[in-house]
CSV table of C-alpha atoms in Angstrom, one decimal:
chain,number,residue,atom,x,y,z
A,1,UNK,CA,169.6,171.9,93.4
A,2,UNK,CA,166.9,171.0,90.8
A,3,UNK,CA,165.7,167.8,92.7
A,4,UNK,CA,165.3,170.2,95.7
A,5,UNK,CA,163.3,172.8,93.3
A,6,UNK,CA,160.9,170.4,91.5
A,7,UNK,CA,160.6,168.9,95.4
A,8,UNK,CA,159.6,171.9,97.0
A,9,UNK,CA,157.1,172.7,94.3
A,10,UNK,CA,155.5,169.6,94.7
A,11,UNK,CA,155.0,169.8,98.1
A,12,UNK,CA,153.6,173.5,97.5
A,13,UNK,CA,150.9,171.4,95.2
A,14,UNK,CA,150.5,169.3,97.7
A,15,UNK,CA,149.3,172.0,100.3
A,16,UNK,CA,147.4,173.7,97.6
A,17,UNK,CA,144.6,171.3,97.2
A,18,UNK,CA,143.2,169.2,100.0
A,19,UNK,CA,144.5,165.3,100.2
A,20,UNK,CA,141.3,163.1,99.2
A,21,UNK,CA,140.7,159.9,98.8
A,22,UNK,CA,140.7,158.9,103.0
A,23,UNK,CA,137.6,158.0,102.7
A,24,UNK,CA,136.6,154.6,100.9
A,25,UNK,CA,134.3,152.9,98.3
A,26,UNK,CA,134.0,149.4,99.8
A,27,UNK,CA,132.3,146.2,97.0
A,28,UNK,CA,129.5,144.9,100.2
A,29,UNK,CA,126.9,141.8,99.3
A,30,UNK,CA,123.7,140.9,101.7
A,31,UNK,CA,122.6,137.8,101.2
A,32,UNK,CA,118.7,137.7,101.0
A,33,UNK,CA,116.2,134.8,102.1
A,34,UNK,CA,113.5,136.6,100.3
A,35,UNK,CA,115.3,136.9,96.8
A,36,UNK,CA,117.1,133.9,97.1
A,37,UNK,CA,119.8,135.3,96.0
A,38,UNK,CA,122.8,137.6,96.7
A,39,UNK,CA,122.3,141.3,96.4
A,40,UNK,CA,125.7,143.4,95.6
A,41,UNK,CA,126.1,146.9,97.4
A,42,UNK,CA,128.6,149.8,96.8
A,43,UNK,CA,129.5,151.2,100.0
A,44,UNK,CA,131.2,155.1,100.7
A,45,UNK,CA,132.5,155.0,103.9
A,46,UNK,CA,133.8,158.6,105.0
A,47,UNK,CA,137.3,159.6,106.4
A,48,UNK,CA,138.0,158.4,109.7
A,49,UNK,CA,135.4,155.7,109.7
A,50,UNK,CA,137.4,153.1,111.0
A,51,UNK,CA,137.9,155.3,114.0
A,52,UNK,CA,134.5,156.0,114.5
A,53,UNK,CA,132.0,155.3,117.4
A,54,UNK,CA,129.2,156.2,115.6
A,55,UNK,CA,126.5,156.2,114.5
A,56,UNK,CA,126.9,157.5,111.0
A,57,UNK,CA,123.6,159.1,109.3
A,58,UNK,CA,123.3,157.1,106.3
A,59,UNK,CA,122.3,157.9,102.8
A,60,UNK,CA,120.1,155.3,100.7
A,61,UNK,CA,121.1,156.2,97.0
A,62,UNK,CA,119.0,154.2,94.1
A,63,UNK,CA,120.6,153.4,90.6
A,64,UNK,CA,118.1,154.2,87.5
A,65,UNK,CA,116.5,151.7,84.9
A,66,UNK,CA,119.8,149.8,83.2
A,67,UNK,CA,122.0,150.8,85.6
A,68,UNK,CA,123.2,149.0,88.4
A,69,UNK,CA,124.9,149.8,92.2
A,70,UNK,CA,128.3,151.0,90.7
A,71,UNK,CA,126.7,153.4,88.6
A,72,UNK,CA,126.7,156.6,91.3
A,73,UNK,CA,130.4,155.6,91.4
A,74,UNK,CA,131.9,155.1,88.1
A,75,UNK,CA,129.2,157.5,86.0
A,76,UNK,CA,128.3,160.2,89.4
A,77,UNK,CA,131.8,160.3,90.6
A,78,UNK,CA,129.8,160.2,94.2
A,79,UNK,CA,133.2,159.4,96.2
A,80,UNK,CA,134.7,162.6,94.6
A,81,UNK,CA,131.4,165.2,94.7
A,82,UNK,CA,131.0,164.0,98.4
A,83,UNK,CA,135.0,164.1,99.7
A,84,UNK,CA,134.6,167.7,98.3
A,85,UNK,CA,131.2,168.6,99.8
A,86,UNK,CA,132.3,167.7,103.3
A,87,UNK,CA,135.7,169.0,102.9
A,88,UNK,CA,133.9,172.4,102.5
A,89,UNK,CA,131.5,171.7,105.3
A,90,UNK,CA,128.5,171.6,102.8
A,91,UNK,CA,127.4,168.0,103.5
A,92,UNK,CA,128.3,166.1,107.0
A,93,UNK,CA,130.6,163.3,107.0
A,94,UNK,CA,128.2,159.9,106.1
A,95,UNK,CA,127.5,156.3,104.9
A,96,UNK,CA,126.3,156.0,101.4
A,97,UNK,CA,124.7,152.7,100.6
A,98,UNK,CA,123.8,152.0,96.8
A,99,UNK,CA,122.5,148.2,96.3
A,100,UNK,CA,121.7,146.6,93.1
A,101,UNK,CA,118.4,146.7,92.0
A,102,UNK,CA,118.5,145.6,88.3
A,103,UNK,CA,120.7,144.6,85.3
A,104,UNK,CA,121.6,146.4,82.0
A,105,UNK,CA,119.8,143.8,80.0
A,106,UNK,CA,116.4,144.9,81.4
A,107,UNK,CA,114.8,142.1,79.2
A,108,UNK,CA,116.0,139.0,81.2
A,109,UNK,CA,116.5,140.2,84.5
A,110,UNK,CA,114.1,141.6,86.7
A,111,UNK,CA,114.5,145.4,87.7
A,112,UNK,CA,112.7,147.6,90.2
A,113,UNK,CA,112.3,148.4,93.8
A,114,UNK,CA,108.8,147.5,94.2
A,115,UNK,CA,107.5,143.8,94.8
A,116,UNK,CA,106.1,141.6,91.6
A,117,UNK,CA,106.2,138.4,91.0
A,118,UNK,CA,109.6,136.5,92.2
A,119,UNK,CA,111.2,139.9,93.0
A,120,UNK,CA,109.8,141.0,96.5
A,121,UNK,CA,112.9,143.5,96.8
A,122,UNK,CA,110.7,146.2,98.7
A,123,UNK,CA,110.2,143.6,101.3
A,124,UNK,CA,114.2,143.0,101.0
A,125,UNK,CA,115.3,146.7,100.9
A,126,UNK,CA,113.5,147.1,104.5
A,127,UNK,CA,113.3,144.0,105.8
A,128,UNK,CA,117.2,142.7,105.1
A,129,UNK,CA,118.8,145.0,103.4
A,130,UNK,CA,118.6,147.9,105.8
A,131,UNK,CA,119.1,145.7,109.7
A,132,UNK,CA,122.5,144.0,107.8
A,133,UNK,CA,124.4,147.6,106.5
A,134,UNK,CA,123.2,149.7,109.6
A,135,UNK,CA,124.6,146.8,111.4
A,136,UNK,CA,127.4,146.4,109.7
A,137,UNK,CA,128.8,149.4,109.6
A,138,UNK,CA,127.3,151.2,112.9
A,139,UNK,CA,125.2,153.5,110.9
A,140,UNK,CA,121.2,154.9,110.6
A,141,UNK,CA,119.4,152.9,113.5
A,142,UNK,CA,116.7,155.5,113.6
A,143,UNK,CA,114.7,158.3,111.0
A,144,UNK,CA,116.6,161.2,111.9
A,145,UNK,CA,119.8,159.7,110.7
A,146,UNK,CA,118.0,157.9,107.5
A,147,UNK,CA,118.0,160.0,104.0
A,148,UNK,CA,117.1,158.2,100.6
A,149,UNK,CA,117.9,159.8,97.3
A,150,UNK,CA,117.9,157.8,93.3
A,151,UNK,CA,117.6,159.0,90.0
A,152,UNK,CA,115.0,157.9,87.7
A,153,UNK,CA,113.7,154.6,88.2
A,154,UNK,CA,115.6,155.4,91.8
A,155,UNK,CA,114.4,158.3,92.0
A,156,UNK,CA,110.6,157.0,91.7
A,157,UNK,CA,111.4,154.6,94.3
A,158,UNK,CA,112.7,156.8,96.6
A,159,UNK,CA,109.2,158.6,96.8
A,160,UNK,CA,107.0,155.7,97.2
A,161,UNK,CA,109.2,154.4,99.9
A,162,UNK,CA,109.0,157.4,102.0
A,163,UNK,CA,105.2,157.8,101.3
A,164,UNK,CA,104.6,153.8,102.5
A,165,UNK,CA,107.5,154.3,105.3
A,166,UNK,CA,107.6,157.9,106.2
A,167,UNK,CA,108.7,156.9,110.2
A,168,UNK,CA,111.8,155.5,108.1
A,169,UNK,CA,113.5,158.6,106.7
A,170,UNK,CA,113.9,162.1,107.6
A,171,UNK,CA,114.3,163.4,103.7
A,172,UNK,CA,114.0,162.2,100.0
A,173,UNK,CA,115.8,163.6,96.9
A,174,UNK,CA,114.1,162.7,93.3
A,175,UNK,CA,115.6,163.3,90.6
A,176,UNK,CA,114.3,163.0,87.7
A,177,UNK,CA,111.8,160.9,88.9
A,178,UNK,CA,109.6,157.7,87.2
A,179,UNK,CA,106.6,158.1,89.2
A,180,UNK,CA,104.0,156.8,87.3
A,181,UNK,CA,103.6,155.0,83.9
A,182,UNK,CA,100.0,155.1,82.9
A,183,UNK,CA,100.9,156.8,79.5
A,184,UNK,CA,103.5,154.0,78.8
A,185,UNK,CA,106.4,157.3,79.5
A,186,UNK,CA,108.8,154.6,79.6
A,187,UNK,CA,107.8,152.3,76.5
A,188,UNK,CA,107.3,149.0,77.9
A,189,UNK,CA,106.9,145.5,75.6
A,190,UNK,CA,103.7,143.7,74.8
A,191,UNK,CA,104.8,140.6,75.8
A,192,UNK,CA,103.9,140.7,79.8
A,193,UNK,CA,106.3,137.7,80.3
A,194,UNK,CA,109.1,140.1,79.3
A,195,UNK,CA,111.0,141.1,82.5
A,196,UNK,CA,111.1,145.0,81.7
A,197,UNK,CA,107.5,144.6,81.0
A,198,UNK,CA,106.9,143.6,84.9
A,199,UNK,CA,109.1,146.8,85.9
A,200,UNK,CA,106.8,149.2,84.0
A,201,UNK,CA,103.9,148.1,85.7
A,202,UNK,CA,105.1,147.9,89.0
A,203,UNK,CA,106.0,151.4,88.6
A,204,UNK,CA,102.4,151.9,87.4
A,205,UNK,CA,101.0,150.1,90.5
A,206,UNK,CA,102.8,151.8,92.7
A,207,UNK,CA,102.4,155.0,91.5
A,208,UNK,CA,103.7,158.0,93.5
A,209,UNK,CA,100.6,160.5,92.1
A,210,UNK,CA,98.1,158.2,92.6
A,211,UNK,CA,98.8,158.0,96.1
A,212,UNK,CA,98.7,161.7,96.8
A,213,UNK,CA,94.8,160.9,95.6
A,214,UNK,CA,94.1,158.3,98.5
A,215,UNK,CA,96.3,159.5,101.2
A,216,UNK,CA,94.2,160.1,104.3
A,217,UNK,CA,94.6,162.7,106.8
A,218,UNK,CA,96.8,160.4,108.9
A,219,UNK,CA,98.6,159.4,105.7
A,220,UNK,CA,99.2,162.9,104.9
A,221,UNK,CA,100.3,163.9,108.6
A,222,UNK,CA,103.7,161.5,108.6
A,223,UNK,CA,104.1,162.7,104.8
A,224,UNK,CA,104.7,166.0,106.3
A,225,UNK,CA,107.4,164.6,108.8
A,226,UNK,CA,109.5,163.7,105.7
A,227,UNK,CA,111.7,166.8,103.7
A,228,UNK,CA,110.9,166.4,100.1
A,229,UNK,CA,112.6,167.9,97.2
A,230,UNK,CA,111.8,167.2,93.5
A,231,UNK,CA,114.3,168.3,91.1
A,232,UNK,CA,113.7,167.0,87.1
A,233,UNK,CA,115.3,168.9,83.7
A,234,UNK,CA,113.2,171.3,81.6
A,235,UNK,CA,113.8,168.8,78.4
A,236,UNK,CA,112.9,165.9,80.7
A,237,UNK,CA,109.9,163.7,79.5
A,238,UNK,CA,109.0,162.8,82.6
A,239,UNK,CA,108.9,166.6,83.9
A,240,UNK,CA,105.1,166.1,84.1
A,241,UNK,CA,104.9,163.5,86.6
A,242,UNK,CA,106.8,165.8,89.1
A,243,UNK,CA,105.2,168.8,88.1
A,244,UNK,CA,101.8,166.7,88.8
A,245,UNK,CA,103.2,165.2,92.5
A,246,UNK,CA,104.4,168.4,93.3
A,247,UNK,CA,100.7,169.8,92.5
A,248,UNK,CA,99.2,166.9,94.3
A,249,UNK,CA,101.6,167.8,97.1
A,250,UNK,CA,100.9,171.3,97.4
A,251,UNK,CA,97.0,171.3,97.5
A,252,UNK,CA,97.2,168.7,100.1
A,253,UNK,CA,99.6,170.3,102.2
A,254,UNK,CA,102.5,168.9,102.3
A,255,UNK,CA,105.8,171.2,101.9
A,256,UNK,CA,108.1,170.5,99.4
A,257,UNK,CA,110.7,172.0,97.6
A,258,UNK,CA,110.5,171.4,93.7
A,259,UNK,CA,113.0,172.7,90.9
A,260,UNK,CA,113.1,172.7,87.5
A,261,UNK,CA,116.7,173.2,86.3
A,262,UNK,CA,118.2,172.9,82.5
A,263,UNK,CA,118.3,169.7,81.1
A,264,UNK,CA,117.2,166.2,80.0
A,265,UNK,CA,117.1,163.0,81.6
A,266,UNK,CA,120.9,162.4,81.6
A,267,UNK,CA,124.2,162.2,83.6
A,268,UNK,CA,125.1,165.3,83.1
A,269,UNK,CA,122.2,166.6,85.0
A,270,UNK,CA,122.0,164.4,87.5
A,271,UNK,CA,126.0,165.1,88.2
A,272,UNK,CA,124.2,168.5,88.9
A,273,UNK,CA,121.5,167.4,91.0
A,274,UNK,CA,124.0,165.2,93.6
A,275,UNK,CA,125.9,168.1,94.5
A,276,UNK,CA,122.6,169.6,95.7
A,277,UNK,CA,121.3,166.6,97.2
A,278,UNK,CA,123.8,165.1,99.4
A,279,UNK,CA,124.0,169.4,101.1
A,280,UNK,CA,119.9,168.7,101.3
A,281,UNK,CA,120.3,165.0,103.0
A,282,UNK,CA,122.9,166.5,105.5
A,283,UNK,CA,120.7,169.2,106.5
A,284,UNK,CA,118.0,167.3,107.5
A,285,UNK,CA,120.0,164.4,109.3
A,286,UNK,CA,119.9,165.1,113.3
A,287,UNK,CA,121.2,164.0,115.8
């Protein structure tokens, strides 16, 4: 009788709270030409995949400085936050793709999205990366089913990419954003051979602001066919680049939602920030 007692409540548990963990984090690689090397990607792949015609809208999400592609996984939680968030029909059942860009040891190995010398991974990210996983796994193959979201370094990234390929994605999510280093926000070395030294100016090459000051009127039209949303900490030290792109953004026209939430450049508020941006991605994904 107490078997069928402690049985019986268990199955009550088990109709309680919804079964998770149908869909799948899956350990991908591409190999590049360009890098000459091997790139790892993390992979979500959502429930029923496998059963799936497709295609899947598909979420580009880019790791900070010193992290690497496991980090929205094992520090974000991402599989959990987004088997939740469609379960409740906030965010649409989709393909998360999070590729390597970088290495803890930022000293010896190169980091960044952007192209410098003997790391042309922009050129990768659009020109390998994306054909192989939308391939692959039957997902993306046009802007209206292409989001890209990072933190941080990521997070930088994911602004310059949609303002150099806005025909490429129907919505970015920064968080936290590294937009610009022309006051050194991120301390970089002296020594310019130093590898973290290269990813500093890159970012300051590339800078997100300073492209709001030449964007053209054509420029600025297929900015305003992207969805934009900025969302940084009140204690971030980067707040000011944002609040300055967000300026930039404004005067010129183009819409774009910006919040400024508690908190500092840290997991805890970026845990935050992905429950709001995968609901923002899904929104703006079409059919």
């Amino acid at each position: 009788m107490k078997k069928i007692i402690l049985l019986l409540g268990a199955l009550l548990c088990v109709g309680a709270f919804p079964l998770s963990g149908r869909s799948r984090m899956v350990n991908e690689s591409v190999s590049s030409k360009i890098l000459g090397q091997t790139i790892a990607v993390n992979v979500y792949l959502p429930d029923g995949f496998d059963a799936s015609k497709g295609p899947y809208p598909v979420l580009y999400l880019l790791h900070g400085l010193t992290d690497d592609h496991k980090a929205w996984q094992e520090r974000g939680g991402l599989q959990t936050v987004l088997d939740e968030l469609v379960g409740t029909g906030e965010a649409v059942p989709m393909v998360v793709v999070m590729p390597r860009a970088g290495d803890p040891d930022t000293h010896r190995y190169q980091n960044g999205y952007f192209n410098v010398r003997n790391w042309s991974y922009e050129d990768f990210f659009f020109g390998e990366l994306i054909p192989a996983l939308e391939s692959r796994y039957h997902c993306g193959g046009a802007k209206a089913r292409r989001a890209v979201s990072g933190l941080s370094m990521g997070g930088g990234a994911s602004v310059v990419y949609c303002q150099r390929h806005p025909d490429m994605f129907s919505s970015c999510y920064a968080m936290s954003p590294w937009l610009d280093n022309k006051n050194n926000e991120v301390g970089m070395p002296a020594d310019k051979e130093d590898r973290l030294y290269l990813t500093g100016a890159s970012v300051r090459e590339h800078s997100a602001v300073d492209f709001m000051d030449r964007a053209d009127k054509d420029a600025l039209d297929a900015l305003r066919s992207v969805k934009w949303f900025l969302d940084c900490g009140d204690d971030d030290y980067l707040l000011h680049l944002s609040m300055d792109l967000y300026a930039k953004m404004r005067q010129k026209g183009v819409k774009c939602e910006f919040r400024v939430r508690n908190g500092s450049h840290s997991w805890e508020y970026w845990h935050t920030a992905l429950r709001l941006s995968l609901p923002f991605a899904s929104r703006n994904f079409s059919r």
